[in-house]
mmCIF file of C-alpha atoms and ligand atoms in Angstrom:
data_model
loop_
_atom_site.group_PDB
_atom_site.id
_atom_site.type_symbol
_atom_site.label_atom_id
_atom_site.label_comp_id
_atom_site.label_asym_id
_atom_site.label_seq_id
_atom_site.Cartn_x
_atom_site.Cartn_y
_atom_site.Cartn_z
ATOM 1 C CA UNK G 1 -9.471 -7.113 -37.320
ATOM 2 C CA UNK G 2 -12.975 -7.966 -37.204
ATOM 3 C CA UNK G 3 -15.757 -6.601 -35.236
ATOM 4 C CA UNK G 4 -15.460 -9.113 -32.394
ATOM 5 C CA UNK G 5 -11.670 -8.911 -32.194
ATOM 6 C CA UNK G 6 -10.418 -7.112 -29.187
ATOM 7 C CA UNK G 7 -8.408 -3.645 -29.939
ATOM 8 C CA UNK G 8 -5.067 -3.267 -28.626
ATOM 9 C CA UNK G 9 -6.350 -1.166 -25.735
ATOM 10 C CA UNK G 10 -8.991 -3.699 -24.806
ATOM 11 C CA UNK G 11 -6.078 -6.119 -25.026
ATOM 12 C CA UNK G 12 -3.911 -4.272 -22.445
ATOM 13 C CA UNK G 13 -4.133 -3.844 -18.839
ATOM 14 C CA UNK G 14 -4.191 -0.296 -17.578
ATOM 15 C CA UNK G 15 -0.706 0.613 -16.601
ATOM 16 C CA UNK G 16 -1.966 4.088 -15.007
ATOM 17 C CA UNK G 17 -4.608 4.331 -12.009
ATOM 18 C CA UNK G 18 -7.501 2.053 -12.258
ATOM 19 C CA UNK G 19 -9.346 5.773 -11.600
ATOM 20 C CA UNK G 20 -8.116 7.864 -14.337
ATOM 21 C CA UNK G 21 -6.595 4.704 -16.950
ATOM 22 C CA UNK G 22 -9.500 2.799 -17.469
ATOM 23 C CA UNK G 23 -12.054 5.135 -19.528
ATOM 24 C CA UNK G 24 -12.958 3.471 -22.423
ATOM 25 C CA UNK G 25 -13.795 -0.274 -21.495
ATOM 26 C CA UNK G 26 -14.612 -2.311 -18.511
ATOM 27 C CA UNK G 27 -12.075 -3.000 -15.867
ATOM 28 C CA UNK G 28 -10.298 -6.623 -15.729
ATOM 29 C CA UNK G 29 -8.718 -8.962 -13.826
ATOM 30 C CA UNK G 30 -5.605 -7.837 -15.629
ATOM 31 C CA UNK G 31 -6.017 -4.353 -14.361
ATOM 32 C CA UNK G 32 -6.313 -5.678 -10.740
ATOM 33 C CA UNK G 33 -3.255 -8.083 -11.081
ATOM 34 C CA UNK G 34 -1.432 -4.604 -12.016
ATOM 35 C CA UNK G 35 -2.675 -2.359 -9.381
ATOM 36 C CA UNK G 36 -1.345 -4.974 -6.899
ATOM 37 C CA UNK G 37 2.019 -4.891 -9.043
ATOM 38 C CA UNK G 38 2.092 -1.160 -8.615
ATOM 39 C CA UNK G 39 0.596 -1.183 -4.994
ATOM 40 C CA UNK G 40 -2.309 0.929 -5.854
ATOM 41 C CA UNK G 41 -5.292 0.096 -3.613
ATOM 42 C CA UNK G 42 -8.757 0.111 -5.236
ATOM 43 C CA UNK G 43 -12.323 0.565 -4.073
ATOM 44 C CA UNK G 44 -15.503 -1.562 -4.373
ATOM 45 C CA UNK G 45 -18.905 -1.149 -3.543
ATOM 46 C CA UNK G 46 -22.319 -3.226 -3.912
ATOM 47 C CA UNK G 47 -24.775 -2.090 -5.914
ATOM 48 C CA UNK G 48 -28.366 -3.704 -6.630
ATOM 49 C CA UNK G 49 -30.009 -1.631 -9.264
ATOM 50 C CA UNK G 50 -29.087 0.403 -12.401
ATOM 51 C CA UNK G 51 -29.571 4.095 -11.303
ATOM 52 C CA UNK G 52 -27.310 3.443 -8.109
ATOM 53 C CA UNK G 53 -24.610 1.451 -10.034
ATOM 54 C CA UNK G 54 -24.667 4.126 -12.731
ATOM 55 C CA UNK G 55 -23.713 6.802 -10.156
ATOM 56 C CA UNK G 56 -20.747 4.684 -8.804
ATOM 57 C CA UNK G 57 -19.834 3.933 -12.144
ATOM 58 C CA UNK G 58 -19.546 7.426 -13.145
ATOM 59 C CA UNK G 59 -18.052 8.249 -9.870
ATOM 60 C CA UNK G 60 -14.983 5.767 -10.848
ATOM 61 C CA UNK G 61 -15.326 3.000 -8.446
ATOM 62 C CA UNK G 62 -13.292 0.370 -10.335
ATOM 63 C CA UNK G 63 -15.449 -2.879 -9.553
ATOM 64 C CA UNK G 64 -19.011 -3.273 -8.320
ATOM 65 C CA UNK G 65 -20.242 -6.419 -6.244
ATOM 66 C CA UNK G 66 -24.105 -7.365 -7.051
ATOM 67 C CA UNK G 67 -23.550 -9.158 -3.512
ATOM 68 C CA UNK G 68 -26.308 -11.047 -2.133
ATOM 69 C CA UNK G 69 -26.358 -8.385 0.794
ATOM 70 C CA UNK G 70 -28.922 -7.552 -1.295
ATOM 71 C CA UNK G 71 -31.001 -9.840 0.689
ATOM 72 C CA UNK G 72 -30.890 -7.453 3.718
ATOM 73 C CA UNK G 73 -29.926 -4.339 1.980
ATOM 74 C CA UNK G 74 -32.401 -4.165 -0.796
ATOM 75 C CA UNK G 75 -35.216 -7.120 -0.802
ATOM 76 C CA UNK G 76 -35.992 -6.945 2.841
ATOM 77 C CA UNK G 77 -35.063 -10.527 4.219
ATOM 78 C CA UNK G 78 -33.086 -10.411 7.154
ATOM 79 C CA UNK G 79 -29.999 -12.274 6.131
ATOM 80 C CA UNK G 80 -28.260 -13.382 2.614
ATOM 81 C CA UNK G 81 -29.760 -16.895 3.002
ATOM 82 C CA UNK G 82 -32.902 -16.694 1.283
ATOM 83 C CA UNK G 83 -31.704 -14.942 -2.167
ATOM 84 C CA UNK G 84 -32.299 -16.759 -5.000
ATOM 85 C CA UNK G 85 -30.528 -17.215 -8.524
ATOM 86 C CA UNK G 86 -33.168 -15.514 -10.313
ATOM 87 C CA UNK G 87 -33.246 -12.946 -8.113
ATOM 88 C CA UNK G 88 -29.465 -12.439 -8.309
ATOM 89 C CA UNK G 89 -29.831 -12.578 -12.273
ATOM 90 C CA UNK G 90 -32.286 -9.902 -12.337
ATOM 91 C CA UNK G 91 -30.358 -7.582 -10.006
ATOM 92 C CA UNK G 92 -27.084 -8.178 -11.930
ATOM 93 C CA UNK G 93 -28.551 -7.545 -15.145
ATOM 94 C CA UNK G 94 -29.729 -4.095 -14.017
ATOM 95 C CA UNK G 95 -26.670 -3.332 -13.034
ATOM 96 C CA UNK G 96 -24.642 -4.536 -16.032
ATOM 97 C CA UNK G 97 -27.089 -2.111 -17.882
ATOM 98 C CA UNK G 98 -26.734 0.681 -15.720
ATOM 99 C CA UNK G 99 -22.619 0.864 -16.189
ATOM 100 C CA UNK G 100 -19.828 1.007 -18.779
ATOM 101 C CA UNK G 101 -16.570 1.131 -16.803
ATOM 102 C CA UNK G 102 -16.889 -0.666 -13.646
ATOM 103 C CA UNK G 103 -15.945 -4.677 -13.534
ATOM 104 C CA UNK G 104 -19.072 -6.145 -12.158
ATOM 105 C CA UNK G 105 -19.138 -9.186 -10.205
ATOM 106 C CA UNK G 106 -21.902 -11.159 -8.996
ATOM 107 C CA UNK G 107 -22.355 -12.969 -5.821
ATOM 108 C CA UNK G 108 -23.702 -16.902 -6.199
ATOM 109 C CA UNK G 109 -25.754 -17.108 -3.065
ATOM 110 C CA UNK G 110 -26.513 -19.775 -0.443
ATOM 111 C CA UNK G 111 -27.580 -23.223 -2.042
ATOM 112 C CA UNK G 112 -26.446 -22.063 -5.503
ATOM 113 C CA UNK G 113 -22.857 -23.756 -5.655
ATOM 114 C CA UNK G 114 -22.400 -25.879 -2.491
ATOM 115 C CA UNK G 115 -23.603 -29.274 -4.002
ATOM 116 C CA UNK G 116 -21.024 -29.775 -6.733
ATOM 117 C CA UNK G 117 -18.658 -28.084 -8.886
ATOM 118 C CA UNK G 118 -21.136 -28.884 -11.756
ATOM 119 C CA UNK G 119 -23.741 -26.656 -10.228
ATOM 120 C CA UNK G 120 -21.434 -23.877 -9.062
ATOM 121 C CA UNK G 121 -20.591 -23.770 -13.041
ATOM 122 C CA UNK G 122 -24.013 -24.218 -14.128
ATOM 123 C CA UNK G 123 -25.238 -21.203 -11.824
ATOM 124 C CA UNK G 124 -22.059 -18.984 -12.792
ATOM 125 C CA UNK G 125 -22.982 -19.513 -16.515
ATOM 126 C CA UNK G 126 -26.446 -18.045 -15.986
ATOM 127 C CA UNK G 127 -24.908 -15.159 -14.306
ATOM 128 C CA UNK G 128 -22.578 -14.708 -17.221
ATOM 129 C CA UNK G 129 -25.049 -15.104 -19.943
ATOM 130 C CA UNK G 130 -28.106 -13.936 -18.726
ATOM 131 C CA UNK G 131 -26.996 -10.978 -16.886
ATOM 132 C CA UNK G 132 -23.674 -10.319 -18.648
ATOM 133 C CA UNK G 133 -21.194 -10.056 -15.653
ATOM 134 C CA UNK G 134 -17.698 -10.210 -15.713
ATOM 135 C CA UNK G 135 -17.100 -12.657 -12.646
ATOM 136 C CA UNK G 136 -18.769 -14.101 -9.953
ATOM 137 C CA UNK G 137 -18.018 -14.492 -6.181
ATOM 138 C CA UNK G 138 -18.321 -17.545 -3.636
ATOM 139 C CA UNK G 139 -18.174 -18.019 -0.325
ATOM 140 C CA UNK G 140 -15.443 -20.654 1.444
ATOM 141 C CA UNK G 141 -11.843 -21.199 0.908
ATOM 142 C CA UNK G 142 -10.447 -24.655 1.187
ATOM 143 C CA UNK G 143 -14.028 -26.284 1.041
ATOM 144 C CA UNK G 144 -14.896 -24.209 -2.256
ATOM 145 C CA UNK G 145 -11.666 -25.090 -4.016
ATOM 146 C CA UNK G 146 -12.650 -27.833 -6.212
ATOM 147 C CA UNK G 147 -15.272 -25.751 -7.616
ATOM 148 C CA UNK G 148 -13.025 -22.319 -8.045
ATOM 149 C CA UNK G 149 -10.895 -24.732 -9.892
ATOM 150 C CA UNK G 150 -13.593 -25.873 -12.281
ATOM 151 C CA UNK G 151 -15.343 -22.693 -13.002
ATOM 152 C CA UNK G 152 -11.614 -20.710 -13.785
ATOM 153 C CA UNK G 153 -10.834 -23.767 -15.981
ATOM 154 C CA UNK G 154 -14.032 -22.932 -17.602
ATOM 155 C CA UNK G 155 -13.175 -19.437 -18.432
ATOM 156 C CA UNK G 156 -14.912 -17.966 -15.329
ATOM 157 C CA UNK G 157 -12.990 -15.241 -13.408
ATOM 158 C CA UNK G 158 -13.736 -15.958 -9.642
ATOM 159 C CA UNK G 159 -13.736 -13.718 -6.668
ATOM 160 C CA UNK G 160 -13.330 -15.601 -3.386
ATOM 161 C CA UNK G 161 -14.620 -14.895 0.044
ATOM 162 C CA UNK G 162 -13.363 -16.001 3.270
ATOM 163 C CA UNK G 163 -12.998 -15.101 7.030
ATOM 164 C CA UNK G 164 -16.920 -14.285 7.992
ATOM 165 C CA UNK G 165 -19.038 -15.573 5.315
ATOM 166 C CA UNK G 166 -22.532 -14.577 5.867
ATOM 167 C CA UNK G 167 -24.017 -17.228 4.136
ATOM 168 C CA UNK G 168 -23.117 -19.031 6.978
ATOM 169 C CA UNK G 169 -24.803 -16.977 9.454
ATOM 170 C CA UNK G 170 -26.883 -19.904 10.986
ATOM 171 C CA UNK G 171 -23.976 -22.178 11.594
ATOM 172 C CA UNK G 172 -21.769 -19.365 12.989
ATOM 173 C CA UNK G 173 -24.425 -18.132 15.305
ATOM 174 C CA UNK G 174 -24.388 -14.535 14.071
ATOM 175 C CA UNK G 175 -21.528 -12.594 12.571
ATOM 176 C CA UNK G 176 -18.422 -12.759 14.734
ATOM 177 C CA UNK G 177 -15.017 -11.899 13.966
ATOM 178 C CA UNK G 178 -13.105 -14.903 12.470
ATOM 179 C CA UNK G 179 -9.226 -15.868 12.622
ATOM 180 C CA UNK G 180 -8.504 -15.135 16.218
ATOM 181 C CA UNK G 181 -6.218 -17.601 17.881
ATOM 182 C CA UNK G 182 -3.589 -19.662 16.304
ATOM 183 C CA UNK G 183 -5.749 -22.586 14.869
ATOM 184 C CA UNK G 184 -7.859 -20.129 13.312
ATOM 185 C CA UNK G 185 -5.508 -17.862 11.991
ATOM 186 C CA UNK G 186 -3.543 -20.745 10.153
ATOM 187 C CA UNK G 187 -6.881 -21.977 8.759
ATOM 188 C CA UNK G 188 -7.480 -18.726 7.450
ATOM 189 C CA UNK G 189 -4.168 -18.397 5.644
ATOM 190 C CA UNK G 190 -4.588 -21.877 4.361
ATOM 191 C CA UNK G 191 -8.017 -20.958 3.062
ATOM 192 C CA UNK G 192 -6.289 -17.920 1.316
ATOM 193 C CA UNK G 193 -3.862 -19.941 -0.532
ATOM 194 C CA UNK G 194 -6.212 -22.837 -1.327
ATOM 195 C CA UNK G 195 -8.642 -19.905 -3.505
ATOM 196 C CA UNK G 196 -5.209 -18.608 -5.106
ATOM 197 C CA UNK G 197 -3.996 -22.025 -5.750
ATOM 198 C CA UNK G 198 -7.319 -22.699 -7.576
ATOM 199 C CA UNK G 199 -7.097 -19.949 -9.626
ATOM 200 C CA UNK G 200 -9.341 -17.249 -7.921
ATOM 201 C CA UNK G 201 -8.374 -13.664 -9.011
ATOM 202 C CA UNK G 202 -8.995 -12.213 -5.801
ATOM 203 C CA UNK G 203 -10.432 -12.661 -2.294
ATOM 204 C CA UNK G 204 -12.511 -10.938 0.083
ATOM 205 C CA UNK G 205 -11.118 -10.994 3.863
ATOM 206 C CA UNK G 206 -14.172 -10.303 6.053
ATOM 207 C CA UNK G 207 -14.279 -9.499 9.724
ATOM 208 C CA UNK G 208 -10.669 -10.741 10.491
ATOM 209 C CA UNK G 209 -8.085 -9.489 12.621
ATOM 210 C CA UNK G 210 -6.073 -6.578 10.838
ATOM 211 C CA UNK G 211 -3.153 -8.072 11.403
ATOM 212 C CA UNK G 212 -3.891 -11.229 10.105
ATOM 213 C CA UNK G 213 -5.303 -9.761 6.990
ATOM 214 C CA UNK G 214 -1.781 -7.778 6.256
ATOM 215 C CA UNK G 215 -0.186 -11.062 6.873
ATOM 216 C CA UNK G 216 -2.382 -12.849 4.069
ATOM 217 C CA UNK G 217 -1.968 -9.865 2.017
ATOM 218 C CA UNK G 218 1.828 -9.809 2.128
ATOM 219 C CA UNK G 219 1.661 -13.620 1.514
ATOM 220 C CA UNK G 220 -0.772 -13.878 -1.412
ATOM 221 C CA UNK G 221 0.124 -12.424 -5.415
ATOM 222 C CA UNK G 222 -3.778 -11.798 -5.791
ATOM 223 C CA UNK G 223 -5.504 -8.769 -4.349
ATOM 224 C CA UNK G 224 -7.023 -9.278 -1.077
ATOM 225 C CA UNK G 225 -10.684 -7.055 -0.519
ATOM 226 C CA UNK G 226 -10.845 -6.201 2.857
ATOM 227 C CA UNK G 227 -14.329 -5.517 4.520
ATOM 228 C CA UNK G 228 -13.562 -5.312 8.341
ATOM 229 C CA UNK G 229 -10.157 -6.530 7.706
ATOM 230 C CA UNK G 230 -8.118 -3.095 8.449
ATOM 231 C CA UNK G 231 -5.939 -0.844 6.377
ATOM 232 C CA UNK G 232 -3.655 -2.988 5.077
ATOM 233 C CA UNK G 233 -5.808 -5.636 2.243
ATOM 234 C CA UNK G 234 -5.155 -4.486 -1.198
ATOM 235 C CA UNK G 235 -8.537 -3.051 -1.904
ATOM 236 C CA UNK G 236 -11.868 -2.271 0.146
ATOM 237 C CA UNK G 237 -15.470 -3.088 -0.235
ATOM 238 C CA UNK G 238 -18.106 -1.483 1.890
ATOM 239 C CA UNK G 239 -21.855 -2.180 1.126
ATOM 240 C CA UNK G 240 -23.404 0.620 -0.180
ATOM 241 C CA UNK G 241 -26.250 1.311 1.904
ATOM 242 C CA UNK G 242 -24.006 1.284 4.619
ATOM 243 C CA UNK G 243 -21.396 3.836 3.066
ATOM 244 C CA UNK G 244 -24.102 6.349 2.225
ATOM 245 C CA UNK G 245 -26.218 6.044 5.405
ATOM 246 C CA UNK G 246 -29.138 4.427 4.025
ATOM 247 C CA UNK G 247 -29.130 1.335 6.276
ATOM 248 C CA UNK G 248 -31.484 1.565 9.220
ATOM 249 C CA UNK G 249 -30.188 1.121 12.839
ATOM 250 C CA UNK G 250 -26.654 -0.252 13.769
ATOM 251 C CA UNK G 251 -24.198 -0.717 11.145
ATOM 252 C CA UNK G 252 -20.785 -3.043 11.840
ATOM 253 C CA UNK G 253 -17.966 -1.120 13.241
ATOM 254 C CA UNK G 254 -15.983 -1.458 10.128
ATOM 255 C CA UNK G 255 -18.420 0.829 8.111
ATOM 256 C CA UNK G 256 -17.367 4.494 7.517
ATOM 257 C CA UNK G 257 -20.627 6.277 6.697
ATOM 258 C CA UNK G 258 -19.598 8.899 4.154
ATOM 259 C CA UNK G 259 -23.383 10.365 3.818
ATOM 260 C CA UNK G 260 -26.720 10.379 5.895
ATOM 261 C CA UNK G 261 -28.817 9.520 2.667
ATOM 262 C CA UNK G 262 -31.704 8.319 4.756
ATOM 263 C CA UNK G 263 -32.395 11.823 6.305
ATOM 264 C CA UNK G 264 -31.904 13.501 2.962
ATOM 265 C CA UNK G 265 -34.718 11.108 1.325
ATOM 266 C CA UNK G 266 -36.740 11.134 4.653
ATOM 267 C CA UNK G 267 -36.644 14.761 4.554
ATOM 268 C CA UNK G 268 -37.236 15.182 0.725
ATOM 269 C CA UNK G 269 -40.343 13.010 1.403
ATOM 270 C CA UNK G 270 -41.771 14.831 4.293
ATOM 271 C CA UNK G 271 -41.202 17.774 2.159
ATOM 272 C CA UNK G 272 -43.310 16.810 -0.482
ATOM 273 C CA UNK G 273 -46.006 15.404 1.211
ATOM 274 C CA UNK G 274 -46.189 18.720 2.976
ATOM 275 C CA UNK G 275 -46.250 20.642 -0.075
ATOM 276 C CA UNK G 276 -49.161 18.225 -1.480
ATOM 277 C CA UNK G 277 -51.170 18.696 1.576
ATOM 278 C CA UNK G 278 -50.887 22.257 1.395
ATOM 279 C CA UNK G 279 -51.291 22.883 -2.366
ATOM 280 C CA UNK G 280 -47.950 24.283 -3.030
ATOM 281 C CA UNK G 281 -47.324 21.331 -5.218
ATOM 282 C CA UNK G 282 -47.909 21.219 -8.638
ATOM 283 C CA UNK G 283 -47.287 24.843 -9.173
ATOM 284 C CA UNK G 284 -48.095 26.621 -12.315
ATOM 285 C CA UNK G 285 -44.347 25.500 -13.898
ATOM 286 C CA UNK G 286 -45.088 21.903 -13.162
ATOM 287 C CA UNK G 287 -48.720 21.923 -14.755
ATOM 288 C CA UNK G 288 -49.322 21.766 -18.666
ATOM 289 C CA UNK G 289 -51.208 24.647 -20.355
HETATM 290 O O1 KIV F 301 -23.034 -9.670 -0.070
HETATM 291 C C1 KIV F 301 -22.317 -8.750 -0.338
HETATM 292 O O2 KIV F 301 -22.365 -7.644 -0.175
HETATM 293 C C2 KIV F 301 -20.730 -9.244 0.382
HETATM 294 C C3 KIV F 301 -19.714 -7.692 0.628
HETATM 295 C C4 KIV F 301 -20.043 -7.627 2.089
HETATM 296 C C5 KIV F 301 -18.105 -8.558 0.404
HETATM 297 O O3 KIV F 301 -20.062 -10.452 0.287
#
């Protein structure tokens, strides 16, 4: 076995929990497939920088998504639409550098894959070669099937994203719940089956009725990752700034806030400014002799 040959451990899907079982290598698509077989639910969080990604990696989050939600949650845009490939490559490379164990999935941003499967391949290759991610995500069901097929044939693991697709915010007129009513529900099922048929290893279901997400999950062999899809999907994903209470203003109904970092950081900044104003900082222990 030479240095580039995978060790037996790298070749095997984890048979124990995704949290406890995969500690000496990155999580792979085979681990996620095995988790679905076992009925083990898993979590995914977004990350946009090395430090935050490192915290989530150490916490045992098995999959980190460098989402194009970086547009509104990290780069100060109103939507995901303006995010560019160069920005996604830079953020993704940072997340890869900050982690050891999580699978890193990067979004193909708006305009980087819709023209043709060849365009999708060109940009997916950039994310894999320049940033080192393990998989890419793209939006669309039947409409993206040909691109998914080409990427998968070329060896790119693809996570699909259907239901509410935020890159279509202007066409949708906002962020409405998807899949309501018979025709829309049937289309969602067709989209889910199309991405599975094309070779996607998982599919995000965003903002769809819980009952429909459960039905899709039951009918698919690949894991479903819900965000606003109720409790019965195989996995859940949240935008980290929503999950940790960094987001300013209202968050979507499907968010559970597990911390109040905006208050914690604001309080820290105010205490620091006050110490500087009063001369309490820096003290003797922060000064050189
Ligand atoms: O960009 C993103 O963060 C996403 C998640 C909401 C799934 O696509």
